[in-house]
Amino acid sequence: MSALEAQEVPEARVKEWEAPAAAWNVLADASGDYYLREATFILNRDPAISTGQQRLMKLIRSLGMVDRNGTPYAKHSAHLAERPQTYQHPRTGEVMLARPQIRITIRGLQHLHNKLGGVAPLRYEQSEVNSAA
């Protein structure tokens, strides 16, 4: 094997891993959280998982991650987040506070992936989630 060929092999390996590494960097960025719908898209990429928003919320309830009102328990604050929501009152036009929305964190995705029996690594491709919305 020539020196040029020896140099091409590692470069080919690097190019092969660029896309998966970029996807992991986005996934591993723990600053984000996801709507239930987005979380189901991410989880459903695993061939062993098939779920929807309603089933995912039922699982979250059955795992004891939220109380009966849907508020996350403190011990699951790394898995779930609440986002305040508002709406405009139809008659008065006044901005009203709605029930907070449950969001799934990166660690929550990993936790739910394990609980659902996921067999493949979690993958996140931004374009798939956005195009389905």
Short mmCIF file of N, CA and C in Angstrom, two decimals:
data_model
loop_
_atom_site.label_atom_id
_atom_site.label_comp_id
_atom_site.label_asym_id
_atom_site.label_seq_id
_atom_site.Cartn_x
_atom_site.Cartn_y
_atom_site.Cartn_z
N MET A 1 0.85 -1.17 0.00
CA MET A 1 0.00 0.00 0.00
C MET A 1 0.90 1.23 0.00
N SER A 2 0.62 2.14 -0.90
CA SER A 2 1.43 3.35 -1.00
C SER A 2 1.05 4.33 0.11
N ALA A 3 1.87 5.33 0.29
CA ALA A 3 1.61 6.36 1.30
C ALA A 3 0.32 7.11 0.98
N LEU A 4 0.06 7.34 -0.31
CA LEU A 4 -1.15 8.05 -0.72
C LEU A 4 -2.39 7.23 -0.39
N GLU A 5 -2.35 5.92 -0.66
CA GLU A 5 -3.48 5.05 -0.34
C GLU A 5 -3.70 4.97 1.17
N ALA A 6 -2.60 4.93 1.92
CA ALA A 6 -2.70 4.86 3.38
C ALA A 6 -3.34 6.11 3.95
N GLN A 7 -3.14 7.25 3.29
CA GLN A 7 -3.73 8.50 3.75
C GLN A 7 -5.21 8.58 3.35
N GLU A 8 -5.59 7.98 2.24
CA GLU A 8 -6.97 8.05 1.76
C GLU A 8 -7.94 7.23 2.64
N VAL A 9 -7.47 6.13 3.19
CA VAL A 9 -8.33 5.28 4.02
C VAL A 9 -8.85 6.04 5.25
N PRO A 10 -7.99 6.68 6.05
CA PRO A 10 -8.53 7.43 7.21
C PRO A 10 -9.43 8.59 6.78
N GLU A 11 -9.11 9.25 5.68
CA GLU A 11 -9.94 10.36 5.21
C GLU A 11 -11.33 9.86 4.82
N ALA A 12 -11.38 8.69 4.20
CA ALA A 12 -12.67 8.11 3.82
C ALA A 12 -13.48 7.78 5.07
N ARG A 13 -12.81 7.27 6.10
CA ARG A 13 -13.50 6.98 7.36
C ARG A 13 -14.07 8.23 8.00
N VAL A 14 -13.29 9.31 7.97
CA VAL A 14 -13.73 10.57 8.54
C VAL A 14 -14.98 11.06 7.81
N LYS A 15 -14.97 11.02 6.49
CA LYS A 15 -16.13 11.46 5.70
C LYS A 15 -17.34 10.58 5.99
N GLU A 16 -17.11 9.29 6.18
CA GLU A 16 -18.20 8.35 6.48
C GLU A 16 -18.90 8.70 7.79
N TRP A 17 -18.15 9.21 8.76
CA TRP A 17 -18.71 9.50 10.09
C TRP A 17 -19.13 10.95 10.28
N GLU A 18 -18.93 11.82 9.28
CA GLU A 18 -19.27 13.24 9.45
C GLU A 18 -20.77 13.44 9.69
N ALA A 19 -21.62 12.84 8.85
CA ALA A 19 -23.07 13.03 9.00
C ALA A 19 -23.60 12.47 10.31
N PRO A 20 -23.25 11.20 10.68
CA PRO A 20 -23.74 10.71 11.98
C PRO A 20 -23.23 11.55 13.16
N ALA A 21 -22.01 12.05 13.07
CA ALA A 21 -21.47 12.88 14.15
C ALA A 21 -22.22 14.19 14.25
N ALA A 22 -22.55 14.77 13.11
CA ALA A 22 -23.32 16.03 13.13
C ALA A 22 -24.70 15.81 13.72
N ALA A 23 -25.33 14.69 13.36
CA ALA A 23 -26.66 14.39 13.91
C ALA A 23 -26.57 14.18 15.42
N TRP A 24 -25.54 13.50 15.88
CA TRP A 24 -25.39 13.28 17.31
C TRP A 24 -25.14 14.59 18.04
N ASN A 25 -24.37 15.49 17.46
CA ASN A 25 -24.10 16.78 18.11
C ASN A 25 -25.40 17.55 18.33
N VAL A 26 -26.29 17.51 17.36
CA VAL A 26 -27.58 18.17 17.53
C VAL A 26 -28.39 17.47 18.61
N LEU A 27 -28.42 16.15 18.58
CA LEU A 27 -29.18 15.39 19.56
C LEU A 27 -28.63 15.57 20.96
N ALA A 28 -27.31 15.59 21.08
CA ALA A 28 -26.68 15.67 22.40
C ALA A 28 -26.72 17.07 22.99
N ASP A 29 -27.11 18.06 22.20
CA ASP A 29 -27.24 19.41 22.72
C ASP A 29 -28.42 19.44 23.69
N ALA A 30 -28.13 19.39 24.98
CA ALA A 30 -29.17 19.23 25.99
C ALA A 30 -29.98 20.49 26.24
N SER A 31 -29.78 21.52 25.43
CA SER A 31 -30.51 22.76 25.68
C SER A 31 -31.93 22.72 25.13
N GLY A 32 -32.24 21.77 24.28
CA GLY A 32 -33.55 21.75 23.64
C GLY A 32 -34.52 20.78 24.28
N ASP A 33 -35.76 20.94 23.91
CA ASP A 33 -36.79 19.97 24.27
C ASP A 33 -37.76 19.92 23.10
N TYR A 34 -38.61 18.91 23.10
CA TYR A 34 -39.43 18.61 21.94
C TYR A 34 -40.89 18.48 22.29
N TYR A 35 -41.75 18.91 21.37
CA TYR A 35 -43.18 18.64 21.50
C TYR A 35 -43.37 17.13 21.50
N LEU A 36 -44.48 16.66 22.03
CA LEU A 36 -44.77 15.22 22.00
C LEU A 36 -44.73 14.70 20.57
N ARG A 37 -45.27 15.46 19.64
CA ARG A 37 -45.30 15.04 18.23
C ARG A 37 -43.88 14.84 17.70
N GLU A 38 -43.00 15.80 17.97
CA GLU A 38 -41.61 15.68 17.52
C GLU A 38 -40.93 14.49 18.18
N ALA A 39 -41.21 14.28 19.46
CA ALA A 39 -40.61 13.15 20.19
C ALA A 39 -41.03 11.82 19.58
N THR A 40 -42.30 11.73 19.17
CA THR A 40 -42.75 10.47 18.56
C THR A 40 -42.06 10.23 17.23
N PHE A 41 -41.84 11.29 16.44
CA PHE A 41 -41.12 11.12 15.18
C PHE A 41 -39.71 10.58 15.43
N ILE A 42 -39.05 11.12 16.43
CA ILE A 42 -37.69 10.69 16.75
C ILE A 42 -37.69 9.25 17.25
N LEU A 43 -38.59 8.93 18.17
CA LEU A 43 -38.65 7.58 18.73
C LEU A 43 -39.06 6.55 17.67
N ASN A 44 -39.95 6.91 16.77
CA ASN A 44 -40.43 5.97 15.76
C ASN A 44 -39.39 5.62 14.71
N ARG A 45 -38.26 6.29 14.70
CA ARG A 45 -37.19 5.91 13.78
C ARG A 45 -36.56 4.58 14.18
N ASP A 46 -36.76 4.20 15.43
CA ASP A 46 -36.27 2.90 15.90
C ASP A 46 -37.23 1.83 15.39
N PRO A 47 -36.70 0.77 14.76
CA PRO A 47 -37.60 -0.26 14.21
C PRO A 47 -38.42 -1.00 15.26
N ALA A 48 -38.02 -0.95 16.52
CA ALA A 48 -38.75 -1.66 17.57
C ALA A 48 -39.84 -0.80 18.21
N ILE A 49 -39.94 0.47 17.82
CA ILE A 49 -40.89 1.39 18.45
C ILE A 49 -41.91 1.88 17.43
N SER A 50 -43.17 1.84 17.83
CA SER A 50 -44.25 2.42 17.03
C SER A 50 -45.23 3.05 18.01
N THR A 51 -45.23 4.37 18.06
CA THR A 51 -46.09 5.07 19.00
C THR A 51 -46.60 6.36 18.38
N GLY A 52 -47.59 6.92 19.00
CA GLY A 52 -48.13 8.21 18.60
C GLY A 52 -48.18 9.13 19.80
N GLN A 53 -48.67 10.34 19.61
CA GLN A 53 -48.71 11.31 20.69
C GLN A 53 -49.52 10.82 21.88
N GLN A 54 -50.72 10.30 21.61
CA GLN A 54 -51.59 9.87 22.71
C GLN A 54 -50.99 8.69 23.46
N ARG A 55 -50.45 7.72 22.73
CA ARG A 55 -49.85 6.56 23.39
C ARG A 55 -48.61 6.96 24.18
N LEU A 56 -47.84 7.91 23.65
CA LEU A 56 -46.66 8.36 24.36
C LEU A 56 -47.06 9.06 25.66
N MET A 57 -48.10 9.87 25.62
CA MET A 57 -48.56 10.54 26.85
C MET A 57 -49.09 9.53 27.85
N LYS A 58 -49.80 8.50 27.37
CA LYS A 58 -50.28 7.44 28.27
C LYS A 58 -49.11 6.73 28.92
N LEU A 59 -48.05 6.48 28.15
CA LEU A 59 -46.86 5.84 28.71
C LEU A 59 -46.23 6.73 29.78
N ILE A 60 -46.12 8.01 29.49
CA ILE A 60 -45.54 8.95 30.45
C ILE A 60 -46.35 8.94 31.75
N ARG A 61 -47.66 8.88 31.62
CA ARG A 61 -48.52 8.81 32.82
C ARG A 61 -48.32 7.48 33.55
N SER A 62 -48.29 6.38 32.79
CA SER A 62 -48.17 5.06 33.42
C SER A 62 -46.81 4.86 34.09
N LEU A 63 -45.79 5.55 33.60
CA LEU A 63 -44.47 5.47 34.22
C LEU A 63 -44.36 6.36 35.46
N GLY A 64 -45.43 7.11 35.76
CA GLY A 64 -45.42 7.97 36.94
C GLY A 64 -44.53 9.18 36.78
N MET A 65 -44.40 9.67 35.56
CA MET A 65 -43.55 10.84 35.30
C MET A 65 -44.32 12.14 35.52
N VAL A 66 -45.65 12.08 35.46
CA VAL A 66 -46.49 13.26 35.68
C VAL A 66 -47.60 12.90 36.65
N ASP A 67 -48.16 13.94 37.30
CA ASP A 67 -49.29 13.69 38.19
C ASP A 67 -50.57 13.61 37.36
N ARG A 68 -51.70 13.46 38.02
CA ARG A 68 -52.96 13.28 37.29
C ARG A 68 -53.37 14.52 36.50
N ASN A 69 -52.81 15.67 36.84
CA ASN A 69 -53.09 16.90 36.09
C ASN A 69 -52.11 17.12 34.94
N GLY A 70 -51.13 16.23 34.83
CA GLY A 70 -50.16 16.35 33.75
C GLY A 70 -48.93 17.16 34.10
N THR A 71 -48.76 17.49 35.36
CA THR A 71 -47.58 18.25 35.81
C THR A 71 -46.44 17.27 36.10
N PRO A 72 -45.27 17.50 35.51
CA PRO A 72 -44.15 16.58 35.76
C PRO A 72 -43.71 16.60 37.23
N TYR A 73 -43.42 15.40 37.73
CA TYR A 73 -42.88 15.30 39.07
C TYR A 73 -41.43 15.79 39.06
N ALA A 74 -40.98 16.31 40.19
CA ALA A 74 -39.64 16.87 40.30
C ALA A 74 -38.55 15.86 39.94
N LYS A 75 -38.77 14.59 40.29
CA LYS A 75 -37.74 13.58 40.01
C LYS A 75 -37.57 13.34 38.51
N HIS A 76 -38.52 13.81 37.70
CA HIS A 76 -38.42 13.68 36.24
C HIS A 76 -38.17 15.01 35.55
N SER A 77 -37.65 15.98 36.30
CA SER A 77 -37.39 17.30 35.71
C SER A 77 -36.30 17.24 34.64
N ALA A 78 -35.45 16.23 34.67
CA ALA A 78 -34.44 16.08 33.62
C ALA A 78 -35.05 15.46 32.36
N HIS A 79 -36.21 14.84 32.49
CA HIS A 79 -36.85 14.15 31.36
C HIS A 79 -37.95 14.99 30.70
N LEU A 80 -38.64 15.78 31.51
CA LEU A 80 -39.79 16.54 31.02
C LEU A 80 -39.64 18.01 31.40
N ALA A 81 -40.19 18.86 30.57
CA ALA A 81 -40.22 20.29 30.85
C ALA A 81 -41.63 20.80 30.59
N GLU A 82 -41.97 21.88 31.22
CA GLU A 82 -43.26 22.53 30.97
C GLU A 82 -42.99 23.88 30.31
N ARG A 83 -43.76 24.18 29.31
CA ARG A 83 -43.66 25.47 28.64
C ARG A 83 -44.99 26.21 28.83
N PRO A 84 -44.93 27.44 29.32
CA PRO A 84 -46.17 28.21 29.49
C PRO A 84 -46.83 28.46 28.13
N GLN A 85 -48.14 28.45 28.13
CA GLN A 85 -48.91 28.68 26.91
C GLN A 85 -49.95 29.78 27.18
N THR A 86 -50.24 30.56 26.16
CA THR A 86 -51.28 31.56 26.26
C THR A 86 -52.23 31.42 25.07
N TYR A 87 -53.39 32.02 25.23
CA TYR A 87 -54.34 32.08 24.12
C TYR A 87 -55.11 33.39 24.24
N GLN A 88 -55.73 33.77 23.15
CA GLN A 88 -56.52 35.00 23.17
C GLN A 88 -57.98 34.63 23.40
N HIS A 89 -58.57 35.23 24.41
CA HIS A 89 -59.97 34.96 24.73
C HIS A 89 -60.84 35.38 23.54
N PRO A 90 -61.75 34.50 23.10
CA PRO A 90 -62.52 34.80 21.90
C PRO A 90 -63.44 36.02 22.00
N ARG A 91 -64.00 36.29 23.18
CA ARG A 91 -64.91 37.44 23.30
C ARG A 91 -64.20 38.72 23.70
N THR A 92 -63.32 38.62 24.70
CA THR A 92 -62.70 39.84 25.22
C THR A 92 -61.42 40.21 24.49
N GLY A 93 -60.80 39.23 23.82
CA GLY A 93 -59.53 39.49 23.15
C GLY A 93 -58.36 39.55 24.11
N GLU A 94 -58.64 39.32 25.39
CA GLU A 94 -57.60 39.36 26.41
C GLU A 94 -56.71 38.12 26.30
N VAL A 95 -55.41 38.31 26.51
CA VAL A 95 -54.48 37.18 26.50
C VAL A 95 -54.61 36.44 27.82
N MET A 96 -54.90 35.15 27.73
CA MET A 96 -55.14 34.32 28.92
C MET A 96 -54.04 33.27 29.03
N LEU A 97 -53.79 32.86 30.26
CA LEU A 97 -52.81 31.81 30.51
C LEU A 97 -53.49 30.45 30.36
N ALA A 98 -52.93 29.58 29.55
CA ALA A 98 -53.46 28.24 29.34
C ALA A 98 -52.64 27.25 30.18
N ARG A 99 -53.05 25.97 30.13
CA ARG A 99 -52.27 24.94 30.83
C ARG A 99 -50.89 24.84 30.19
N PRO A 100 -49.87 24.65 30.99
CA PRO A 100 -48.53 24.50 30.42
C PRO A 100 -48.45 23.26 29.52
N GLN A 101 -47.60 23.33 28.54
CA GLN A 101 -47.42 22.22 27.61
C GLN A 101 -46.25 21.35 28.06
N ILE A 102 -46.44 20.03 28.01
CA ILE A 102 -45.38 19.09 28.35
C ILE A 102 -44.43 18.98 27.17
N ARG A 103 -43.14 19.06 27.45
CA ARG A 103 -42.11 18.91 26.44
C ARG A 103 -41.14 17.82 26.90
N ILE A 104 -40.55 17.11 25.95
CA ILE A 104 -39.63 16.01 26.24
C ILE A 104 -38.20 16.51 26.04
N THR A 105 -37.36 16.34 27.04
CA THR A 105 -35.95 16.75 26.92
C THR A 105 -35.15 15.65 26.23
N ILE A 106 -33.90 15.93 25.94
CA ILE A 106 -33.02 14.93 25.33
C ILE A 106 -32.91 13.72 26.25
N ARG A 107 -32.68 13.96 27.53
CA ARG A 107 -32.59 12.84 28.48
C ARG A 107 -33.91 12.10 28.58
N GLY A 108 -35.02 12.82 28.42
CA GLY A 108 -36.33 12.19 28.41
C GLY A 108 -36.51 11.28 27.21
N LEU A 109 -36.02 11.73 26.05
CA LEU A 109 -36.06 10.88 24.86
C LEU A 109 -35.28 9.59 25.09
N GLN A 110 -34.10 9.72 25.67
CA GLN A 110 -33.28 8.54 25.95
C GLN A 110 -33.99 7.62 26.94
N HIS A 111 -34.59 8.18 27.96
CA HIS A 111 -35.32 7.40 28.97
C HIS A 111 -36.50 6.66 28.34
N LEU A 112 -37.30 7.38 27.55
CA LEU A 112 -38.47 6.77 26.91
C LEU A 112 -38.05 5.74 25.86
N HIS A 113 -36.96 6.01 25.18
CA HIS A 113 -36.43 5.06 24.19
C HIS A 113 -36.11 3.73 24.87
N ASN A 114 -35.48 3.80 26.03
CA ASN A 114 -35.17 2.58 26.79
C ASN A 114 -36.44 1.90 27.28
N LYS A 115 -37.38 2.67 27.82
CA LYS A 115 -38.63 2.10 28.35
C LYS A 115 -39.47 1.45 27.25
N LEU A 116 -39.39 1.99 26.03
CA LEU A 116 -40.15 1.44 24.91
C LEU A 116 -39.43 0.27 24.23
N GLY A 117 -38.26 -0.08 24.73
CA GLY A 117 -37.52 -1.23 24.18
C GLY A 117 -36.80 -0.93 22.89
N GLY A 118 -36.33 0.30 22.74
CA GLY A 118 -35.59 0.67 21.53
C GLY A 118 -34.34 -0.16 21.34
N VAL A 119 -34.05 -0.51 20.10
CA VAL A 119 -32.89 -1.34 19.80
C VAL A 119 -31.85 -0.59 18.98
N ALA A 120 -32.23 0.47 18.31
CA ALA A 120 -31.30 1.24 17.48
C ALA A 120 -30.95 2.54 18.21
N PRO A 121 -29.81 3.12 17.87
CA PRO A 121 -29.46 4.40 18.49
C PRO A 121 -30.47 5.48 18.08
N LEU A 122 -30.70 6.42 18.98
CA LEU A 122 -31.58 7.54 18.65
C LEU A 122 -30.95 8.35 17.53
N ARG A 123 -31.77 8.72 16.55
CA ARG A 123 -31.30 9.55 15.43
C ARG A 123 -32.20 10.77 15.34
N TYR A 124 -31.56 11.90 15.04
CA TYR A 124 -32.31 13.13 14.89
C TYR A 124 -31.88 13.80 13.60
N GLU A 125 -32.81 13.92 12.67
CA GLU A 125 -32.57 14.68 11.45
C GLU A 125 -33.60 15.79 11.44
N GLN A 126 -33.15 17.02 11.54
CA GLN A 126 -34.03 18.18 11.66
C GLN A 126 -35.03 18.26 10.52
N SER A 127 -34.61 17.97 9.30
CA SER A 127 -35.50 18.14 8.16
C SER A 127 -36.72 17.21 8.21
N GLU A 128 -36.56 16.01 8.77
CA GLU A 128 -37.68 15.08 8.85
C GLU A 128 -38.75 15.58 9.80
N VAL A 129 -38.33 16.11 10.94
CA VAL A 129 -39.28 16.60 11.93
C VAL A 129 -40.02 17.81 11.37
N ASN A 130 -39.28 18.74 10.76
CA ASN A 130 -39.90 19.95 10.23
C ASN A 130 -40.81 19.66 9.05
N SER A 131 -40.43 18.71 8.18
CA SER A 131 -41.24 18.44 7.01
C SER A 131 -42.55 17.73 7.38
N ALA A 132 -42.56 17.06 8.53
CA ALA A 132 -43.77 16.36 8.95
C ALA A 132 -44.73 17.31 9.67
N ALA A 133 -44.23 18.43 10.10
CA ALA A 133 -45.07 19.38 10.86
C ALA A 133 -46.03 20.13 9.99
#
